[in-house]
Amino acid sequence: MNLVKSFAVVAGLMLATAGCSHHHGMSHHGEGDRAAAAERGKQAMAEAVQKAVPDAEKAKRVQEAIGEIMEEARQSYKTNREQHRKLYELNANYNATPEDFTKILDDLNNGRMRTGAKILAIRFKIKEILTEAEWKALTDNLNAARGGYMHGHGHGGSMEGKEGKKDGY
């Protein structure tokens, strides 16, 4: 499950940086920041795979699968943004009913479940490509990359020991 969390988090690097800039009052930079964050996330993933998978063909297949995860994360972000826009519009409507809100919230939750299921399926696709040792190395590399993007949690980019426990997971 660590790898699923790592993929979800690291694939979300492009979203995390964009999300952080939005929540910290820097959303005026818009698409440029999201594109830069996506590129940094893509680069972090490529480095993690390169370090973990010595076979070039296997590494290429893993990179393609990770690309699928990142595309799913991008689409999910876009869809969630649209659903939140609908909630804001609905909230402004005095005559909106609880059912109106529930429908949008259901759509949001269903979308998240679909995204989670797709990412999980890709995770198992990657597992079929890698050996157990490569899997562990990739997980460790992804956790280290993730550490560089976690702020406010006192990690400073360094991760703990070799027991496989990262961030208390």
Coordinates of N, CA, C and O in Angstrom, one line a residue:
M1 N 0.8 -1.2 0.0 CA 0.0 0.0 0.0 C 0.9 1.2 0.0 O 0.4 2.3 -0.5
N2 N 2.1 1.1 0.5 CA 3.0 2.3 0.5 C 3.2 2.8 -0.9 O 3.3 4.0 -1.1
L3 N 3.4 1.9 -1.9 CA 3.6 2.3 -3.3 C 2.4 3.1 -3.8 O 2.5 4.0 -4.5
V4 N 1.2 2.6 -3.5 CA 0.0 3.3 -4.0 C 0.0 4.7 -3.4 O -0.3 5.7 -4.1
K5 N 0.2 4.8 -2.1 CA 0.3 6.2 -1.5 C 1.4 7.0 -2.2 O 1.2 8.2 -2.5
S6 N 2.5 6.4 -2.4 CA 3.6 7.1 -3.0 C 3.2 7.6 -4.4 O 3.5 8.7 -4.8
F7 N 2.6 6.7 -5.2 CA 2.2 7.1 -6.6 C 1.2 8.2 -6.5 O 1.3 9.1 -7.3
A8 N 0.2 8.0 -5.7 CA -0.8 9.0 -5.6 C -0.2 10.4 -5.2 O -0.6 11.4 -5.7
V9 N 0.7 10.4 -4.2 CA 1.3 11.6 -3.7 C 2.2 12.2 -4.8 O 2.2 13.4 -5.1
V10 N 3.1 11.4 -5.3 CA 4.1 11.9 -6.2 C 3.5 12.2 -7.5 O 3.8 13.2 -8.1
A11 N 2.5 11.4 -8.0 CA 1.8 11.8 -9.2 C 1.1 13.1 -9.0 O 0.9 13.9 -9.9
G12 N 0.7 13.3 -7.8 CA 0.0 14.6 -7.4 C 1.0 15.7 -7.2 O 0.6 16.8 -6.8
L13 N 2.3 15.5 -7.4 CA 3.3 16.6 -7.2 C 2.9 17.8 -8.1 O 3.0 18.9 -7.6
M14 N 2.4 17.5 -9.3 CA 2.0 18.6 -10.1 C 0.8 19.3 -9.5 O 0.7 20.5 -9.7
L15 N 0.0 18.6 -8.8 CA -1.2 19.2 -8.2 C -0.8 19.8 -6.9 O -1.4 20.9 -6.5
A16 N 0.1 19.2 -6.2 CA 0.5 19.7 -4.8 C 1.1 21.1 -4.9 O 0.7 22.0 -4.2
T17 N 2.0 21.3 -5.8 CA 2.6 22.6 -5.9 C 1.6 23.6 -6.4 O 1.6 24.7 -5.9
A18 N 0.8 23.2 -7.4 CA -0.2 24.2 -7.9 C -1.2 24.5 -6.8 O -1.6 25.6 -6.6
G19 N -1.6 23.4 -6.0 CA -2.5 23.6 -4.9 C -1.9 24.5 -3.8 O -2.6 25.3 -3.3
C20 N -0.7 24.3 -3.5 CA 0.0 25.1 -2.5 C 0.0 26.6 -2.9 O -0.2 27.5 -2.1
S21 N 0.3 26.8 -4.1 CA 0.4 28.2 -4.6 C -1.0 28.8 -4.5 O -1.1 30.0 -4.2
H22 N -2.0 28.0 -4.8 CA -3.3 28.6 -4.8 C -3.7 28.9 -3.3 O -4.2 30.0 -3.1
H23 N -3.5 28.0 -2.4 CA -3.9 28.2 -1.0 C -3.1 29.2 -0.3 O -3.5 29.7 0.7
H24 N -1.9 29.5 -0.8 CA -1.1 30.5 -0.1 C -1.1 31.9 -0.9 O -0.2 32.7 -0.8
G25 N -2.2 32.1 -1.6 CA -2.4 33.4 -2.2 C -1.6 33.7 -3.4 O -1.4 34.8 -3.8
M26 N -1.1 32.7 -4.1 CA -0.3 32.9 -5.3 C -1.0 32.4 -6.5 O -0.4 32.1 -7.5
S27 N -2.3 32.2 -6.5 CA -3.0 31.6 -7.6 C -3.0 32.5 -8.8 O -3.4 32.0 -9.9
H28 N -2.6 33.7 -8.7 CA -2.6 34.6 -9.8 C -1.6 34.2 -10.9 O -1.7 34.6 -12.0
H29 N -0.7 33.3 -10.5 CA 0.2 32.8 -11.5 C -0.4 31.7 -12.4 O 0.0 31.5 -13.5
G30 N -1.5 31.0 -11.9 CA -2.3 30.2 -12.7 C -1.6 29.0 -13.4 O -0.9 28.3 -12.8
E31 N -1.9 28.9 -14.7 CA -1.5 27.7 -15.5 C 0.0 27.5 -15.5 O 0.5 26.4 -15.6
G32 N 0.7 28.6 -15.5 CA 2.2 28.5 -15.6 C 2.8 27.8 -14.4 O 3.6 26.9 -14.6
D33 N 2.2 28.1 -13.2 CA 2.7 27.4 -12.0 C 2.3 25.9 -12.1 O 3.1 25.0 -11.7
R34 N 1.1 25.6 -12.5 CA 0.7 24.2 -12.6 C 1.5 23.4 -13.6 O 1.9 22.3 -13.4
A35 N 1.8 24.1 -14.7 CA 2.7 23.4 -15.7 C 4.1 23.2 -15.2 O 4.6 22.1 -15.4
A36 N 4.6 24.2 -14.5 CA 5.9 24.0 -13.9 C 5.9 22.9 -12.8 O 6.8 22.1 -12.7
A37 N 4.9 22.9 -12.0 CA 4.7 21.8 -11.0 C 4.6 20.5 -11.6 O 5.2 19.5 -11.2
A38 N 3.9 20.4 -12.7 CA 3.7 19.1 -13.4 C 5.1 18.6 -14.0 O 5.4 17.5 -13.9
E39 N 5.8 19.6 -14.5 CA 7.1 19.2 -15.0 C 8.1 18.8 -13.9 O 8.8 17.8 -14.1
R40 N 8.0 19.4 -12.8 CA 8.9 19.0 -11.7 C 8.4 17.6 -11.2 O 9.3 16.8 -10.9
G41 N 7.1 17.4 -11.1 CA 6.6 16.0 -10.7 C 7.1 15.0 -11.7 O 7.5 13.9 -11.3
K42 N 7.0 15.3 -13.0 CA 7.4 14.3 -14.0 C 8.9 14.0 -13.9 O 9.3 12.9 -14.0
Q43 N 9.7 15.0 -13.7 CA 11.1 14.9 -13.6 C 11.4 14.0 -12.3 O 12.3 13.2 -12.3
A44 N 10.8 14.3 -11.2 CA 11.0 13.6 -10.0 C 10.7 12.1 -10.2 O 11.4 11.2 -9.7
M45 N 9.6 11.8 -10.9 CA 9.2 10.4 -11.1 C 10.2 9.8 -12.0 O 10.6 8.6 -11.8
A46 N 10.7 10.5 -13.1 CA 11.6 9.9 -14.0 C 12.9 9.5 -13.3 O 13.5 8.5 -13.5
E47 N 13.4 10.4 -12.4 CA 14.6 10.2 -11.6 C 14.4 9.0 -10.7 O 15.3 8.1 -10.5
A48 N 13.2 8.9 -10.0 CA 12.9 7.8 -9.1 C 13.0 6.4 -9.9 O 13.6 5.5 -9.4
V49 N 12.4 6.4 -11.1 CA 12.4 5.2 -11.9 C 13.8 4.9 -12.4 O 14.3 3.7 -12.3
Q50 N 14.5 5.9 -12.8 CA 15.9 5.7 -13.4 C 16.8 5.1 -12.3 O 17.6 4.2 -12.6
K51 N 16.7 5.5 -11.1 CA 17.5 5.0 -10.0 C 17.1 3.6 -9.6 O 18.0 2.8 -9.1
A52 N 15.9 3.3 -9.7 CA 15.4 2.0 -9.2 C 15.4 0.9 -10.3 O 15.5 -0.3 -9.9
V53 N 15.3 1.2 -11.5 CA 15.1 0.2 -12.6 C 16.2 0.2 -13.6 O 16.3 1.1 -14.5
P54 N 17.2 -0.7 -13.5 CA 18.4 -0.6 -14.3 C 18.1 -1.0 -15.8 O 18.7 -0.5 -16.7
D55 N 17.1 -1.9 -16.0 CA 16.7 -2.3 -17.4 C 16.0 -1.2 -18.1 O 14.9 -0.8 -17.7
A56 N 16.5 -0.7 -19.2 CA 16.0 0.4 -19.9 C 14.6 0.2 -20.4 O 13.7 1.0 -20.4
E57 N 14.3 -1.1 -20.9 CA 13.0 -1.4 -21.5 C 11.9 -1.4 -20.4 O 10.8 -0.9 -20.5
K58 N 12.3 -2.0 -19.2 CA 11.4 -2.0 -18.1 C 11.1 -0.6 -17.6 O 10.0 -0.3 -17.3
A59 N 12.2 0.2 -17.5 CA 12.1 1.5 -17.0 C 11.1 2.3 -17.9 O 10.3 3.1 -17.5
K60 N 11.2 2.1 -19.2 CA 10.4 2.8 -20.2 C 8.9 2.4 -19.9 O 8.0 3.3 -20.0
R61 N 8.7 1.1 -19.7 CA 7.3 0.7 -19.5 C 6.7 1.3 -18.2 O 5.6 1.7 -18.1
V62 N 7.6 1.3 -17.2 CA 7.1 1.9 -15.9 C 6.9 3.4 -16.1 O 5.9 3.9 -15.6
Q63 N 7.7 4.1 -16.8 CA 7.5 5.5 -17.1 C 6.2 5.8 -17.8 O 5.5 6.7 -17.5
E64 N 5.9 4.9 -18.8 CA 4.6 5.0 -19.5 C 3.4 4.9 -18.5 O 2.5 5.6 -18.6
A65 N 3.5 3.9 -17.6 CA 2.5 3.7 -16.7 C 2.4 4.9 -15.7 O 1.2 5.3 -15.4
I66 N 3.5 5.4 -15.3 CA 3.5 6.6 -14.4 C 2.9 7.8 -15.2 O 2.1 8.6 -14.6
G67 N 3.1 7.9 -16.5 CA 2.5 8.9 -17.3 C 1.0 8.8 -17.3 O 0.3 9.8 -17.2
E68 N 0.5 7.5 -17.3 CA -0.9 7.3 -17.2 C -1.5 7.8 -15.9 O -2.6 8.4 -15.8
I69 N -0.7 7.5 -14.8 CA -1.2 8.0 -13.5 C -1.2 9.5 -13.4 O -2.2 10.1 -12.9
M70 N -0.2 10.2 -14.0 CA -0.1 11.6 -14.0 C -1.2 12.2 -14.8 O -1.8 13.2 -14.4
E71 N -1.5 11.6 -15.9 CA -2.6 12.1 -16.7 C -4.0 12.0 -16.0 O -4.8 12.8 -16.0
E72 N -4.1 10.8 -15.3 CA -5.4 10.6 -14.5 C -5.5 11.7 -13.4 O -6.5 12.2 -13.2
A73 N -4.3 12.0 -12.8 CA -4.3 13.0 -11.7 C -4.7 14.4 -12.3 O -5.4 15.1 -11.7
R74 N -4.1 14.7 -13.5 CA -4.4 16.0 -14.1 C -5.9 16.1 -14.5 O -6.5 17.1 -14.2
Q75 N -6.5 15.0 -15.0 CA -7.9 15.0 -15.4 C -8.8 15.1 -14.1 O -9.8 15.8 -14.1
S76 N -8.4 14.4 -13.1 CA -9.1 14.4 -11.8 C -9.1 15.9 -11.2 O -10.1 16.3 -10.8
Y77 N -8.0 16.5 -11.3 CA -7.9 17.9 -10.8 C -8.8 18.8 -11.5 O -9.5 19.6 -10.9
K78 N -8.8 18.6 -12.8 CA -9.6 19.5 -13.7 C -11.1 19.3 -13.4 O -11.9 20.2 -13.3
T79 N -11.5 18.0 -13.3 CA -12.9 17.7 -13.0 C -13.3 18.2 -11.6 O -14.4 18.7 -11.4
N80 N -12.4 18.0 -10.6 CA -12.7 18.5 -9.2 C -12.9 20.0 -9.2 O -13.8 20.5 -8.5
R81 N -12.0 20.6 -9.9 CA -12.1 22.1 -10.0 C -13.5 22.5 -10.6 O -14.1 23.5 -10.1
E82 N -13.9 21.9 -11.6 CA -15.2 22.2 -12.2 C -16.4 21.9 -11.3 O -17.3 22.6 -11.2
Q83 N -16.3 20.7 -10.6 CA -17.3 20.4 -9.6 C -17.4 21.4 -8.5 O -18.5 21.8 -8.0
H84 N -16.2 21.9 -8.0 CA -16.2 22.9 -7.0 C -16.8 24.2 -7.5 O -17.5 24.9 -6.7
R85 N -16.5 24.5 -8.7 CA -17.1 25.7 -9.3 C -18.7 25.6 -9.3 O -19.4 26.6 -8.9
K86 N -19.2 24.4 -9.6 CA -20.6 24.2 -9.6 C -21.2 24.4 -8.2 O -22.3 24.9 -8.0
L87 N -20.4 23.9 -7.2 CA -20.8 24.1 -5.8 C -20.9 25.5 -5.4 O -21.9 26.0 -4.7
Y88 N -19.9 26.3 -5.8 CA -19.9 27.8 -5.5 C -21.1 28.4 -6.1 O -21.8 29.3 -5.5
E89 N -21.4 28.1 -7.4 CA -22.6 28.7 -8.1 C -23.9 28.2 -7.4 O -24.8 29.1 -7.2
L90 N -24.0 27.0 -7.0 CA -25.1 26.5 -6.3 C -25.3 27.2 -5.0 O -26.4 27.5 -4.6
N91 N -24.2 27.4 -4.3 CA -24.3 28.0 -3.0 C -24.9 29.5 -3.1 O -25.5 29.9 -2.2
A92 N -24.6 30.1 -4.2 CA -25.1 31.5 -4.5 C -26.6 31.5 -4.8 O -27.3 32.5 -4.7
N93 N -27.2 30.3 -5.1 CA -28.6 30.2 -5.4 C -29.4 30.0 -4.2 O -29.3 28.9 -3.5
Y94 N -30.2 31.0 -3.8 CA -31.0 30.9 -2.6 C -31.9 29.8 -2.6 O -32.2 29.2 -1.5
N95 N -32.4 29.4 -3.8 CA -33.4 28.3 -3.9 C -32.8 26.9 -4.0 O -33.6 26.0 -4.3
A96 N -31.5 26.8 -3.9 CA -30.9 25.5 -4.1 C -31.4 24.5 -3.0 O -31.6 24.9 -1.9
T97 N -31.6 23.3 -3.4 CA -32.1 22.3 -2.4 C -30.9 21.4 -2.0 O -29.9 21.3 -2.6
P98 N -31.1 20.7 -0.9 CA -30.1 19.8 -0.4 C -29.8 18.7 -1.5 O -28.6 18.3 -1.6
E99 N -30.8 18.3 -2.2 CA -30.6 17.3 -3.3 C -29.6 17.9 -4.4 O -28.8 17.1 -4.9
D100 N -29.7 19.2 -4.7 CA -28.8 19.8 -5.7 C -27.4 19.7 -5.2 O -26.5 19.3 -6.0
F101 N -27.1 19.9 -3.9 CA -25.8 19.8 -3.4 C -25.3 18.4 -3.4 O -24.2 18.0 -3.7
T102 N -26.2 17.5 -3.0 CA -25.9 16.1 -2.8 C -25.5 15.5 -4.2 O -24.6 14.7 -4.2
K103 N -26.2 15.9 -5.2 CA -25.8 15.4 -6.6 C -24.4 15.7 -6.9 O -23.6 14.9 -7.4
I104 N -24.0 17.0 -6.7 CA -22.6 17.4 -7.0 C -21.6 16.7 -6.1 O -20.6 16.2 -6.6
L105 N -21.9 16.6 -4.8 CA -21.0 15.9 -3.9 C -20.9 14.4 -4.3 O -19.8 13.8 -4.2
D106 N -22.0 13.8 -4.7 CA -21.9 12.4 -5.2 C -21.0 12.3 -6.4 O -20.2 11.4 -6.5
D107 N -21.2 13.2 -7.3 CA -20.3 13.2 -8.5 C -18.9 13.4 -8.2 O -18.0 12.7 -8.7
L108 N -18.6 14.2 -7.2 CA -17.2 14.4 -6.7 C -16.7 13.1 -6.1 O -15.6 12.7 -6.5
N109 N -17.4 12.5 -5.3 CA -17.0 11.3 -4.6 C -16.8 10.1 -5.6 O -15.9 9.4 -5.6
N110 N -17.8 10.0 -6.5 CA -17.7 9.0 -7.6 C -16.5 9.2 -8.4 O -15.8 8.2 -8.8
G111 N -16.2 10.4 -8.8 CA -15.0 10.7 -9.6 C -13.7 10.3 -8.9 O -12.8 9.7 -9.5
R112 N -13.7 10.6 -7.6 CA -12.5 10.2 -6.8 C -12.3 8.7 -6.7 O -11.2 8.2 -6.8
M113 N -13.4 8.0 -6.6 CA -13.4 6.5 -6.6 C -12.9 6.0 -7.9 O -12.1 5.1 -7.9
R114 N -13.4 6.6 -9.0 CA -12.9 6.1 -10.3 C -11.4 6.4 -10.5 O -10.7 5.5 -11.0
T115 N -11.0 7.6 -10.1 CA -9.6 7.9 -10.2 C -8.7 6.9 -9.3 O -7.7 6.4 -9.8
G116 N -9.2 6.7 -8.1 CA -8.5 5.8 -7.2 C -8.4 4.4 -7.8 O -7.3 3.7 -7.8
A117 N -9.5 3.9 -8.4 CA -9.5 2.6 -9.0 C -8.5 2.5 -10.2 O -7.8 1.5 -10.4
K118 N -8.5 3.6 -11.0 CA -7.6 3.6 -12.2 C -6.1 3.6 -11.7 O -5.3 2.8 -12.3
I119 N -5.8 4.4 -10.7 CA -4.5 4.5 -10.2 C -4.1 3.1 -9.6 O -2.9 2.7 -9.8
L120 N -5.0 2.5 -8.9 CA -4.7 1.2 -8.3 C -4.4 0.2 -9.4 O -3.5 -0.6 -9.3
A121 N -5.2 0.2 -10.4 CA -5.0 -0.8 -11.5 C -3.6 -0.6 -12.2 O -2.9 -1.5 -12.5
I122 N -3.2 0.7 -12.3 CA -1.9 1.0 -12.9 C -0.8 0.5 -12.0 O 0.2 0.1 -12.4
R123 N -1.1 0.7 -10.7 CA -0.1 0.2 -9.7 C 0.2 -1.2 -9.8 O 1.3 -1.7 -9.8
F124 N -0.8 -2.0 -10.0 CA -0.6 -3.5 -10.2 C 0.0 -3.8 -11.6 O 0.8 -4.7 -11.7
K125 N -0.2 -2.9 -12.6 CA 0.4 -3.1 -13.9 C 2.0 -2.9 -13.7 O 2.8 -3.6 -14.2
I126 N 2.3 -1.8 -12.9 CA 3.7 -1.6 -12.6 C 4.3 -2.7 -11.8 O 5.5 -3.1 -12.1
K127 N 3.6 -3.2 -10.9 CA 4.1 -4.4 -10.0 C 4.4 -5.6 -10.9 O 5.4 -6.3 -10.7
E128 N 3.7 -5.8 -11.9 CA 3.9 -6.9 -12.9 C 5.2 -6.7 -13.6 O 5.8 -7.7 -14.0
I129 N 5.6 -5.5 -13.8 CA 6.8 -5.2 -14.6 C 8.1 -5.3 -13.7 O 9.1 -5.8 -14.2
L130 N 8.0 -5.0 -12.5 CA 9.2 -4.9 -11.6 C 9.4 -6.1 -10.8 O 8.4 -6.9 -10.4
T131 N 10.6 -6.3 -10.4 CA 11.0 -7.3 -9.4 C 10.7 -6.8 -8.0 O 10.5 -5.5 -7.9
E132 N 10.7 -7.6 -7.0 CA 10.4 -7.1 -5.6 C 11.5 -6.1 -5.2 O 11.2 -5.1 -4.6
A133 N 12.8 -6.3 -5.6 CA 13.8 -5.4 -5.2 C 13.7 -4.1 -5.9 O 13.9 -3.0 -5.3
E134 N 13.3 -4.1 -7.2 CA 13.1 -2.8 -7.9 C 11.9 -2.1 -7.3 O 11.9 -0.9 -7.2
W135 N 10.9 -2.9 -7.0 CA 9.7 -2.3 -6.3 C 10.0 -1.5 -5.1 O 9.6 -0.4 -4.9
K136 N 10.8 -2.2 -4.2 CA 11.3 -1.5 -3.0 C 12.1 -0.3 -3.2 O 11.9 0.8 -2.6
A137 N 13.0 -0.4 -4.2 CA 13.9 0.8 -4.5 C 13.0 1.9 -5.1 O 13.2 3.1 -4.7
L138 N 12.0 1.6 -5.9 CA 11.2 2.6 -6.5 C 10.3 3.3 -5.3 O 10.2 4.5 -5.3
T139 N 9.8 2.5 -4.5 CA 9.0 3.0 -3.3 C 9.9 3.9 -2.5 O 9.5 5.0 -2.1
D140 N 11.1 3.5 -2.2 CA 12.0 4.3 -1.4 C 12.3 5.7 -2.1 O 12.3 6.7 -1.5
N141 N 12.6 5.6 -3.4 CA 12.8 6.8 -4.2 C 11.6 7.7 -4.3 O 11.8 8.9 -4.2
L142 N 10.4 7.1 -4.4 CA 9.2 8.0 -4.5 C 9.0 8.6 -3.1 O 8.6 9.8 -3.1
N143 N 9.2 7.9 -2.0 CA 9.0 8.5 -0.7 C 10.0 9.6 -0.5 O 9.7 10.6 0.1
A144 N 11.2 9.4 -0.9 CA 12.2 10.5 -0.8 C 11.8 11.7 -1.6 O 11.9 12.8 -1.2
A145 N 11.3 11.5 -2.8 CA 10.9 12.6 -3.7 C 9.7 13.3 -3.0 O 9.6 14.5 -3.0
R146 N 8.8 12.5 -2.5 CA 7.6 13.1 -1.8 C 8.0 13.9 -0.7 O 7.5 15.0 -0.4
G147 N 9.1 13.5 0.1 CA 9.5 14.3 1.2 C 10.0 15.7 0.8 O 9.8 16.6 1.6
G148 N 10.5 15.8 -0.3 CA 10.9 17.2 -0.8 C 9.7 18.1 -1.1 O 9.9 19.3 -1.1
Y149 N 8.5 17.5 -1.2 CA 7.3 18.3 -1.5 C 6.4 18.5 -0.3 O 5.5 19.2 -0.3
M150 N 6.8 17.8 0.8 CA 5.9 17.9 2.0 C 6.5 19.1 2.8 O 7.6 19.2 3.1
H151 N 5.6 20.1 3.1 CA 6.0 21.2 3.8 C 5.1 21.3 5.1 O 4.0 20.8 5.1
G152 N 5.8 21.9 6.1 CA 5.0 22.1 7.3 C 4.9 20.8 8.2 O 4.2 20.7 9.1
H153 N 5.7 19.8 7.8 CA 5.6 18.5 8.5 C 7.0 18.1 9.1 O 7.2 17.0 9.6
G154 N 7.9 19.0 9.0 CA 9.2 18.8 9.6 C 10.1 17.8 9.0 O 11.0 17.3 9.6
H155 N 9.8 17.4 7.7 CA 10.6 16.4 7.1 C 11.8 16.9 6.4 O 12.9 16.3 6.3
G156 N 11.7 18.1 5.9 CA 12.8 18.8 5.2 C 13.4 17.9 4.1 O 14.6 18.1 3.7
G157 N 12.6 17.0 3.5 CA 13.1 16.2 2.4 C 13.8 14.9 2.8 O 14.1 14.1 1.9
S158 N 14.2 14.8 4.0 CA 14.8 13.5 4.4 C 13.8 12.5 4.9 O 12.9 12.9 5.6
M159 N 14.1 11.3 4.7 CA 13.2 10.2 5.1 C 13.8 9.3 6.1 O 15.1 9.3 6.2
E160 N 13.1 8.6 6.9 CA 13.6 7.8 7.9 C 14.1 6.4 7.4 O 13.7 6.0 6.3
G161 N 14.9 5.7 8.2 CA 15.4 4.4 8.1 C 15.1 3.5 7.0 O 14.5 3.9 6.0
K162 N 15.6 2.3 7.1 CA 15.5 1.3 6.0 C 14.4 0.2 6.4 O 14.4 -0.8 5.7
E163 N 13.7 0.4 7.4 CA 12.7 -0.6 7.8 C 11.4 -0.6 6.9 O 10.5 -1.3 7.2
G164 N 11.4 0.4 6.0 CA 10.2 0.5 5.1 C 9.2 1.4 5.7 O 8.1 1.6 5.1
K165 N 9.4 1.9 6.8 CA 8.4 2.8 7.4 C 8.8 4.3 7.1 O 9.8 4.8 7.5
K166 N 8.0 4.9 6.4 CA 8.2 6.3 5.9 C 7.1 7.1 6.5 O 5.9 6.8 6.3
D167 N 7.4 8.2 7.1 CA 6.4 9.1 7.6 C 5.4 8.4 8.5 O 4.2 8.8 8.5
G168 N 5.8 7.4 9.2 CA 4.9 6.7 10.1 C 3.9 5.8 9.4 O 3.0 5.2 10.0
Y169 N 4.0 5.5 8.1 CA 3.1 4.6 7.4 C 3.6 3.2 7.4 O 4.7 2.9 7.3

